[in-house]
XYZ file of N, CA and C in Angstrom:
570
model
N 150.518 162.594 151.940
C 149.241 162.188 152.238
C 149.208 160.935 153.032
N 148.622 160.689 153.981
C 148.567 159.441 154.960
C 147.757 158.329 154.181
N 148.532 157.113 153.988
C 147.640 156.070 153.428
C 146.614 155.592 154.411
N 145.394 155.264 154.126
C 144.260 154.887 155.067
C 144.558 153.338 155.215
N 144.577 153.027 156.425
C 144.749 151.548 156.970
C 143.389 150.862 156.988
N 143.285 149.817 156.174
C 142.026 149.163 156.104
C 142.127 147.857 156.871
N 140.948 147.434 157.414
C 140.956 146.143 158.398
C 139.982 145.310 157.897
N 140.164 144.090 157.993
C 139.199 143.298 157.466
C 137.901 143.320 158.427
N 136.698 143.171 157.756
C 135.254 143.129 158.522
C 134.444 142.100 157.918
N 133.158 142.169 158.560
C 132.081 141.139 158.025
C 130.917 141.949 158.268
N 129.929 141.713 157.442
C 128.258 142.268 157.521
C 127.965 141.625 158.742
N 127.682 142.198 159.857
C 127.479 141.397 161.238
C 126.059 141.103 161.072
N 125.198 142.439 160.776
C 123.609 142.085 160.737
C 123.222 143.154 160.038
N 121.866 143.066 159.784
C 120.888 144.416 159.131
C 119.870 144.529 160.342
N 119.782 145.620 160.776
C 118.831 146.029 162.021
C 118.093 147.047 161.616
N 116.849 146.947 162.268
C 116.000 148.327 162.186
C 116.137 149.021 163.513
N 116.428 150.355 163.278
C 116.620 151.095 164.357
C 115.473 152.110 164.340
N 115.397 153.251 165.393
C 114.278 154.287 165.502
C 114.675 155.252 164.169
N 116.029 155.138 163.760
C 116.353 156.108 162.719
C 116.169 155.545 161.147
N 115.970 154.118 161.417
C 115.642 153.545 159.957
C 116.633 152.314 159.922
N 116.742 151.638 158.673
C 117.376 150.253 158.699
C 119.004 150.724 158.692
N 119.761 149.881 159.134
C 121.104 150.126 159.183
C 121.881 148.626 158.892
N 122.873 148.555 158.168
C 123.735 147.442 158.063
C 124.867 147.764 159.027
N 125.198 146.896 159.675
C 126.325 146.893 161.068
C 127.507 146.002 160.266
N 128.634 146.812 160.207
C 129.833 146.272 159.711
C 130.776 146.140 160.888
N 131.184 144.867 161.070
C 131.893 144.725 162.318
C 133.392 144.095 161.827
N 134.404 144.766 162.409
C 135.830 144.391 162.218
C 135.870 143.028 163.005
N 136.512 142.206 162.054
C 136.855 140.705 162.635
C 137.540 140.757 163.995
N 137.146 140.064 164.935
C 137.422 140.047 166.128
C 137.175 141.183 166.973
N 136.270 142.187 166.559
C 136.115 143.232 167.598
C 134.908 143.199 168.126
N 134.748 143.955 169.072
C 133.395 143.884 170.002
C 132.355 145.271 169.379
N 132.852 146.046 168.501
C 132.325 146.992 167.980
C 131.726 147.225 166.527
N 130.918 147.710 165.969
C 130.556 147.691 164.853
C 129.971 149.048 164.291
N 130.208 149.369 163.064
C 129.733 150.442 162.272
C 128.413 150.379 161.827
N 127.355 151.171 162.193
C 126.116 151.302 161.535
C 126.324 152.188 160.387
N 125.622 151.500 159.385
C 125.636 152.272 158.104
C 123.874 152.432 157.525
N 123.513 153.549 157.691
C 121.798 153.501 157.361
C 121.583 153.493 156.082
N 120.642 152.752 155.668
C 120.394 152.338 154.276
C 118.821 152.374 153.967
N 118.636 152.096 152.822
C 117.083 152.183 152.397
C 116.474 150.774 152.731
N 115.175 150.711 152.899
C 114.559 149.442 153.035
C 114.846 148.530 151.947
N 114.835 148.907 150.517
C 115.271 148.104 149.594
C 116.454 147.233 149.541
N 117.625 148.275 149.845
C 119.063 147.892 149.937
C 119.077 146.751 151.291
N 118.343 146.923 152.309
C 118.371 146.152 153.428
C 117.985 144.822 153.079
N 116.767 144.932 152.222
C 116.143 143.516 151.900
C 117.149 142.999 151.034
N 117.915 143.557 150.139
C 118.727 142.854 148.955
C 119.905 142.216 149.905
N 120.276 143.012 150.983
C 121.546 142.381 151.752
C 121.136 141.266 152.414
N 119.995 141.176 153.009
C 119.750 140.378 153.853
C 119.138 139.089 152.758
N 118.497 139.147 151.848
C 118.277 138.023 150.597
C 119.756 137.428 150.464
N 120.612 138.347 150.217
C 122.143 137.885 149.996
C 122.663 136.992 150.885
N 122.428 137.383 152.165
C 123.033 136.872 153.151
C 122.673 135.411 153.490
N 121.343 135.547 153.388
C 120.309 134.177 153.682
C 120.293 133.274 152.183
N 121.006 133.764 151.317
C 120.633 132.817 149.962
C 119.337 132.696 149.638
N 118.579 133.609 149.956
C 117.036 133.602 149.623
C 116.901 133.661 147.985
N 116.202 132.647 147.261
C 116.052 132.624 146.040
C 115.093 133.823 145.733
N 115.159 134.398 144.632
C 113.993 135.375 144.114
C 113.596 134.955 142.667
N 112.266 135.100 142.347
C 111.733 134.588 141.298
C 112.493 135.352 140.182
N 112.850 136.406 140.088
C 113.438 137.549 139.007
C 114.558 138.385 139.515
N 115.645 138.364 138.927
C 116.780 138.957 139.456
C 116.906 140.285 139.882
N 117.256 140.502 141.048
C 117.280 141.908 141.524
C 118.504 142.590 141.211
N 118.689 143.795 141.354
C 119.533 144.792 140.684
C 120.949 144.204 140.899
N 121.439 143.590 142.097
C 122.737 143.160 142.516
C 122.922 141.882 141.727
N 121.776 141.185 141.656
C 121.759 139.759 140.835
C 122.255 139.984 139.428
N 121.608 141.155 138.676
C 121.710 141.321 137.341
C 123.108 141.801 137.347
N 123.815 142.758 138.205
C 124.977 143.135 137.977
C 126.057 142.019 138.153
N 125.887 141.027 138.946
C 126.800 139.979 139.079
C 126.628 139.067 137.807
N 125.435 139.048 137.182
C 125.326 138.151 136.238
C 126.133 138.820 134.899
N 125.926 140.148 134.702
C 126.995 140.974 133.785
C 128.171 140.669 133.857
N 128.829 140.712 135.217
C 130.099 140.486 135.499
C 130.545 138.996 135.242
N 129.813 138.092 135.485
C 129.817 136.701 135.179
C 130.148 136.508 133.819
N 129.300 137.252 132.975
C 129.429 137.012 131.497
C 130.463 137.507 130.872
N 131.118 138.562 131.548
C 132.421 139.212 130.983
C 133.569 138.827 131.598
N 133.159 137.690 132.379
C 134.786 136.994 133.107
C 135.242 137.882 134.098
N 134.306 138.834 134.756
C 134.813 139.589 135.872
C 134.595 139.154 137.235
N 135.366 138.907 138.185
C 135.032 138.512 139.300
C 135.311 139.626 140.482
N 134.388 139.707 141.623
C 134.445 140.650 142.639
C 135.701 140.021 143.733
N 136.638 141.015 143.753
C 137.836 140.481 144.735
C 137.535 140.863 146.034
N 136.883 142.115 146.331
C 136.642 142.288 147.537
C 135.868 143.832 147.714
N 135.544 144.278 148.825
C 134.693 145.376 148.935
C 135.470 146.402 150.134
N 135.642 147.591 149.863
C 136.373 148.480 150.800
C 135.386 149.613 150.889
N 135.267 149.539 152.344
C 134.574 151.014 152.752
C 135.597 151.884 153.295
N 135.910 152.868 152.394
C 136.975 153.905 152.388
C 137.014 154.921 153.414
N 135.855 155.588 153.406
C 135.657 157.070 153.758
C 134.502 157.433 154.633
N 134.324 158.248 155.537
C 133.141 158.960 155.868
C 133.518 160.404 155.894
N 132.610 161.195 155.168
C 132.703 162.736 154.710
C 131.524 163.298 154.954
N 131.115 163.893 155.826
C 129.832 164.941 155.844
C 128.845 163.701 156.051
N 128.966 162.972 157.037
C 128.238 161.783 157.403
C 127.720 160.822 156.193
N 128.656 160.763 155.085
C 128.385 159.939 154.080
C 129.398 159.146 153.934
N 128.946 157.639 153.819
C 130.073 156.701 153.514
C 130.414 156.511 152.342
N 131.601 156.166 151.858
C 132.046 155.945 150.563
C 132.687 154.473 150.648
N 132.475 153.736 149.410
C 133.171 152.527 149.476
C 133.353 152.341 147.859
N 133.964 151.192 147.548
C 134.595 151.039 146.292
C 134.483 149.486 145.967
N 134.272 148.940 144.789
C 134.237 147.533 144.449
C 135.862 147.251 143.819
N 136.399 146.216 144.387
C 137.839 145.885 143.569
C 137.256 144.605 142.697
N 137.682 144.717 141.426
C 137.119 143.692 140.604
C 138.426 143.173 139.674
N 138.457 141.999 139.299
C 139.447 141.443 138.791
C 139.005 140.851 137.526
N 139.779 141.101 136.292
C 139.424 140.754 134.905
C 140.472 140.112 134.331
N 140.863 138.839 134.399
C 142.165 138.245 133.949
C 143.238 138.803 134.974
N 144.370 139.473 134.087
C 145.410 140.003 135.098
C 145.143 141.598 135.429
N 143.990 142.109 135.050
C 143.730 143.431 135.064
C 142.829 143.517 136.441
N 143.159 144.534 137.366
C 142.217 144.891 138.375
C 141.593 146.171 138.123
N 140.221 146.259 138.484
C 139.488 147.387 138.260
C 138.982 147.834 139.658
N 138.756 149.341 139.798
C 138.201 149.585 141.119
C 136.973 150.463 140.452
N 135.903 150.364 141.160
C 134.570 151.284 140.996
C 134.132 151.668 142.156
N 133.967 152.964 142.118
C 133.014 153.808 143.011
C 131.806 153.360 143.578
N 131.328 152.846 144.666
C 130.029 152.503 144.696
C 129.384 153.062 146.170
N 128.085 153.053 146.094
C 127.417 153.302 147.638
C 127.694 151.973 148.244
N 128.106 152.278 149.692
C 128.149 151.184 150.520
C 127.180 149.807 150.732
N 125.838 150.619 150.260
C 124.723 149.551 150.286
C 124.704 148.641 149.111
N 125.338 149.328 147.995
C 125.304 148.296 146.687
C 126.625 147.437 146.909
N 127.508 147.873 147.405
C 128.995 147.191 147.438
C 128.501 146.040 148.480
N 127.885 146.368 149.562
C 127.568 145.159 150.661
C 126.515 144.305 150.015
N 125.639 144.863 149.089
C 124.557 143.907 148.721
C 125.112 142.932 147.797
N 126.302 143.198 147.018
C 127.021 142.321 146.308
C 127.794 141.377 147.001
N 128.660 141.842 147.878
C 129.259 141.073 148.735
C 128.551 139.916 149.475
N 127.427 140.276 149.738
C 126.487 139.481 150.607
C 126.129 138.290 149.674
N 126.066 138.252 148.274
C 125.959 137.216 147.339
C 127.178 136.380 147.160
N 128.467 137.226 146.869
C 129.520 136.637 146.333
C 130.500 136.104 147.706
N 130.206 136.431 148.710
C 130.912 136.140 150.078
C 132.518 136.488 149.794
N 132.615 137.837 149.389
C 133.956 138.406 149.105
C 134.289 138.943 150.375
N 135.636 139.185 150.506
C 136.081 140.010 151.900
C 135.630 141.402 151.809
N 135.404 141.666 153.103
C 135.132 143.346 153.072
C 135.990 143.850 154.240
N 136.345 145.315 153.813
C 137.457 145.884 154.608
C 136.790 147.103 154.920
N 137.178 147.667 156.091
C 136.762 149.053 156.544
C 137.932 149.990 156.766
N 137.907 151.105 156.637
C 139.112 152.119 157.013
C 139.151 152.063 158.522
N 140.045 151.997 159.151
C 140.129 151.791 160.443
C 139.826 153.267 161.038
N 140.011 154.388 160.490
C 139.410 155.690 160.787
C 138.187 155.648 161.012
N 137.199 155.175 160.045
C 135.906 155.023 160.340
C 135.426 154.196 161.653
N 136.254 153.217 161.695
C 135.749 152.373 162.940
C 136.188 153.036 164.040
N 137.215 153.927 164.144
C 137.378 154.949 165.312
C 136.339 155.862 165.494
N 135.803 156.345 164.350
C 134.872 157.557 164.453
C 133.612 157.208 164.639
N 132.938 156.090 164.075
C 131.773 155.903 163.860
C 131.139 154.510 164.473
N 132.075 153.905 165.075
C 131.642 152.571 165.736
C 130.874 152.661 167.059
N 130.147 151.581 167.339
C 129.482 151.555 168.763
C 129.690 150.106 169.035
N 129.656 150.143 170.392
C 129.921 148.709 170.895
C 128.697 147.613 170.654
N 128.903 146.367 170.170
C 127.864 145.512 169.862
C 126.900 145.526 171.088
N 127.461 145.333 172.460
C 126.362 145.127 173.417
C 125.729 146.234 173.549
N 125.707 147.162 172.920
C 124.756 148.357 172.914
C 123.435 148.255 172.156
N 123.509 147.334 171.241
C 122.351 147.265 170.190
C 121.539 146.371 170.827
N 120.179 146.713 171.058
C 119.237 145.735 171.780
C 118.846 144.684 170.606
N 118.086 143.622 171.445
C 117.912 142.519 170.460
C 116.774 142.981 169.619
N 115.813 143.929 169.914
C 114.692 144.568 169.211
C 115.313 145.056 167.904
N 116.537 145.649 167.929
C 117.172 146.101 166.775
C 118.114 145.164 165.854
N 118.644 144.098 166.507
C 119.451 143.434 165.841
C 118.592 141.981 165.234
N 119.432 141.660 164.093
C 119.225 140.425 163.556
C 117.587 140.539 162.828
N 117.295 141.514 161.798
C 116.152 141.218 161.018
C 116.402 139.926 160.109
N 115.539 139.306 160.101
C 115.498 138.000 159.244
C 114.911 138.234 157.768
N 115.260 137.536 156.793
C 114.649 137.871 155.507
C 113.186 137.467 155.490
N 112.805 136.459 156.391
C 111.348 136.282 156.347
C 110.422 137.031 157.302
N 111.312 137.754 158.149
C 110.785 138.769 159.050
C 109.839 139.711 158.513
N 110.207 140.972 158.503
C 109.122 141.905 157.959
C 109.426 142.078 156.406
N 110.552 141.515 155.993
C 110.850 141.654 154.417
C 109.949 140.624 153.574
N 109.620 139.521 153.998
C 108.715 138.569 153.247
C 107.263 139.412 153.100
N 106.896 140.237 154.131
C 105.738 140.876 154.191
C 105.901 142.028 153.150
N 106.894 142.680 152.886
C 107.180 143.477 151.885
C 106.941 143.146 150.432
N 107.426 141.503 150.190
C 107.185 141.095 148.976
C 105.707 140.950 148.668
N 104.960 140.387 149.527
C 103.643 140.256 149.540
C 103.049 141.609 149.341
N 103.235 142.739 150.063
C 102.832 144.105 149.881
C 103.140 144.461 148.594
N 104.146 144.240 148.043
C 104.406 144.633 146.847
C 103.657 144.057 145.816
N 103.049 142.742 146.015
C 102.363 142.309 145.040
C 100.943 142.707 145.189
N 100.683 143.032 146.385
C 99.374 143.744 146.694
C 99.307 145.174 146.143
N 100.314 145.818 146.155
C 100.454 147.169 145.767
C 100.191 147.229 144.182
N 100.931 146.332 143.480
C 100.815 146.118 142.059
C 99.151 145.865 141.684
N 98.640 144.934 142.434
C 97.338 144.626 142.200
C 96.341 145.745 142.456
N 96.667 146.510 143.429
C 95.657 147.786 143.882
C 96.111 148.808 142.771
N 97.235 148.988 142.182
C 97.604 150.103 141.274
C 96.926 149.730 139.920
N 96.775 148.327 139.491
C 95.946 147.882 138.338
C 94.395 148.409 138.745
N 93.887 147.945 139.765
C 92.533 148.257 140.124
C 92.253 149.796 139.940
N 92.990 150.513 140.714
C 93.030 152.008 140.613
C 93.003 152.354 139.108
N 93.870 151.995 138.245
C 93.875 152.405 136.836
C 92.552 151.814 136.193
N 92.051 150.814 136.406
C 90.732 150.511 135.989
C 89.625 151.315 136.473
N 89.556 151.561 137.718
C 88.513 152.389 138.126
C 88.506 153.923 137.787
N 89.788 154.369 137.413
C 89.750 155.658 136.807
C 89.283 155.638 135.333
N 89.755 154.541 134.605
C 89.458 154.386 133.120
C 87.923 154.225 132.871
N 87.107 153.506 133.895
C 85.710 153.597 134.058
C 84.808 154.588 134.834
N 85.650 155.564 135.192
C 85.341 156.621 135.593
C 84.616 156.291 136.982
N 84.887 155.323 137.851
C 84.505 154.873 138.952
C 85.157 155.701 140.221
N 84.951 157.007 140.397
C 85.992 157.784 141.030
C 85.721 157.633 142.730
N 84.672 156.718 142.920
C 84.449 156.706 144.439
C 85.324 155.321 144.728
N 85.275 154.274 143.980
C 86.226 153.172 144.191
C 87.563 153.777 143.856
N 87.782 154.565 142.934
C 89.200 154.979 142.961
C 90.020 155.692 143.948
N 88.940 156.390 144.852
C 89.278 157.097 145.989
C 89.440 155.885 146.973
N 88.772 155.064 147.300
C 88.819 153.994 148.212
C 90.224 153.273 147.844
N 90.652 152.712 146.739
C 91.812 152.284 146.215
C 93.085 153.108 146.705
N 92.812 154.321 146.379
C 93.988 155.357 146.747
C 94.468 155.438 148.135
N 93.164 155.279 148.889
C 93.487 155.311 150.377
C 94.224 153.998 150.936
N 93.764 152.984 150.096
C 94.546 151.641 150.641
C 96.042 151.601 150.166
N 96.260 152.227 148.947
C 97.645 152.571 148.548
C 98.337 153.305 149.493
N 97.857 154.341 150.031
C 98.527 155.164 150.955
C 98.648 154.546 152.395
N 97.766 153.522 152.648
C 98.360 152.918 153.738
C 99.473 151.856 153.927
N 99.541 151.512 152.465
C 100.641 150.641 152.255
C 101.926 151.460 152.433
């Protein structure tokens, strides 16, 4: 079996495209990038990590890193190793003393962690050959979402959503169904 050649890369940007959010992985020194489509929460987490945005409560990636720190495990690197049936595969390489551990992980989670610890990121050369696009083809509208751009609104929206959900629960408890329907419609708009 042929060994997969990995090349060093970087998290170039997180972009919003007509197909959804994508994290773009760019091999170092290359004019190409591999778009990996991810969910909005994962995009937000990666952006927060890249920008060093403090959050009031730990997000999942922060929690995972806290557990690693408490157990004296460090993240050595992230590898994006495979593209099979339009699904990307990655792994986290960890170090605990003299032991090395490898964990299977979704690329979005691996990159969320890498964005916080600034560890090296590697990608299989075959993936770059198969799935990369020229960076000059990425429009200004798609590239460089900033953490305070749409995602700060998401945090405010999340707070509003929680308040609305509580109000909805209260309206149902008091049998004020007209008010409950109005709140439900507001929630659906969010």
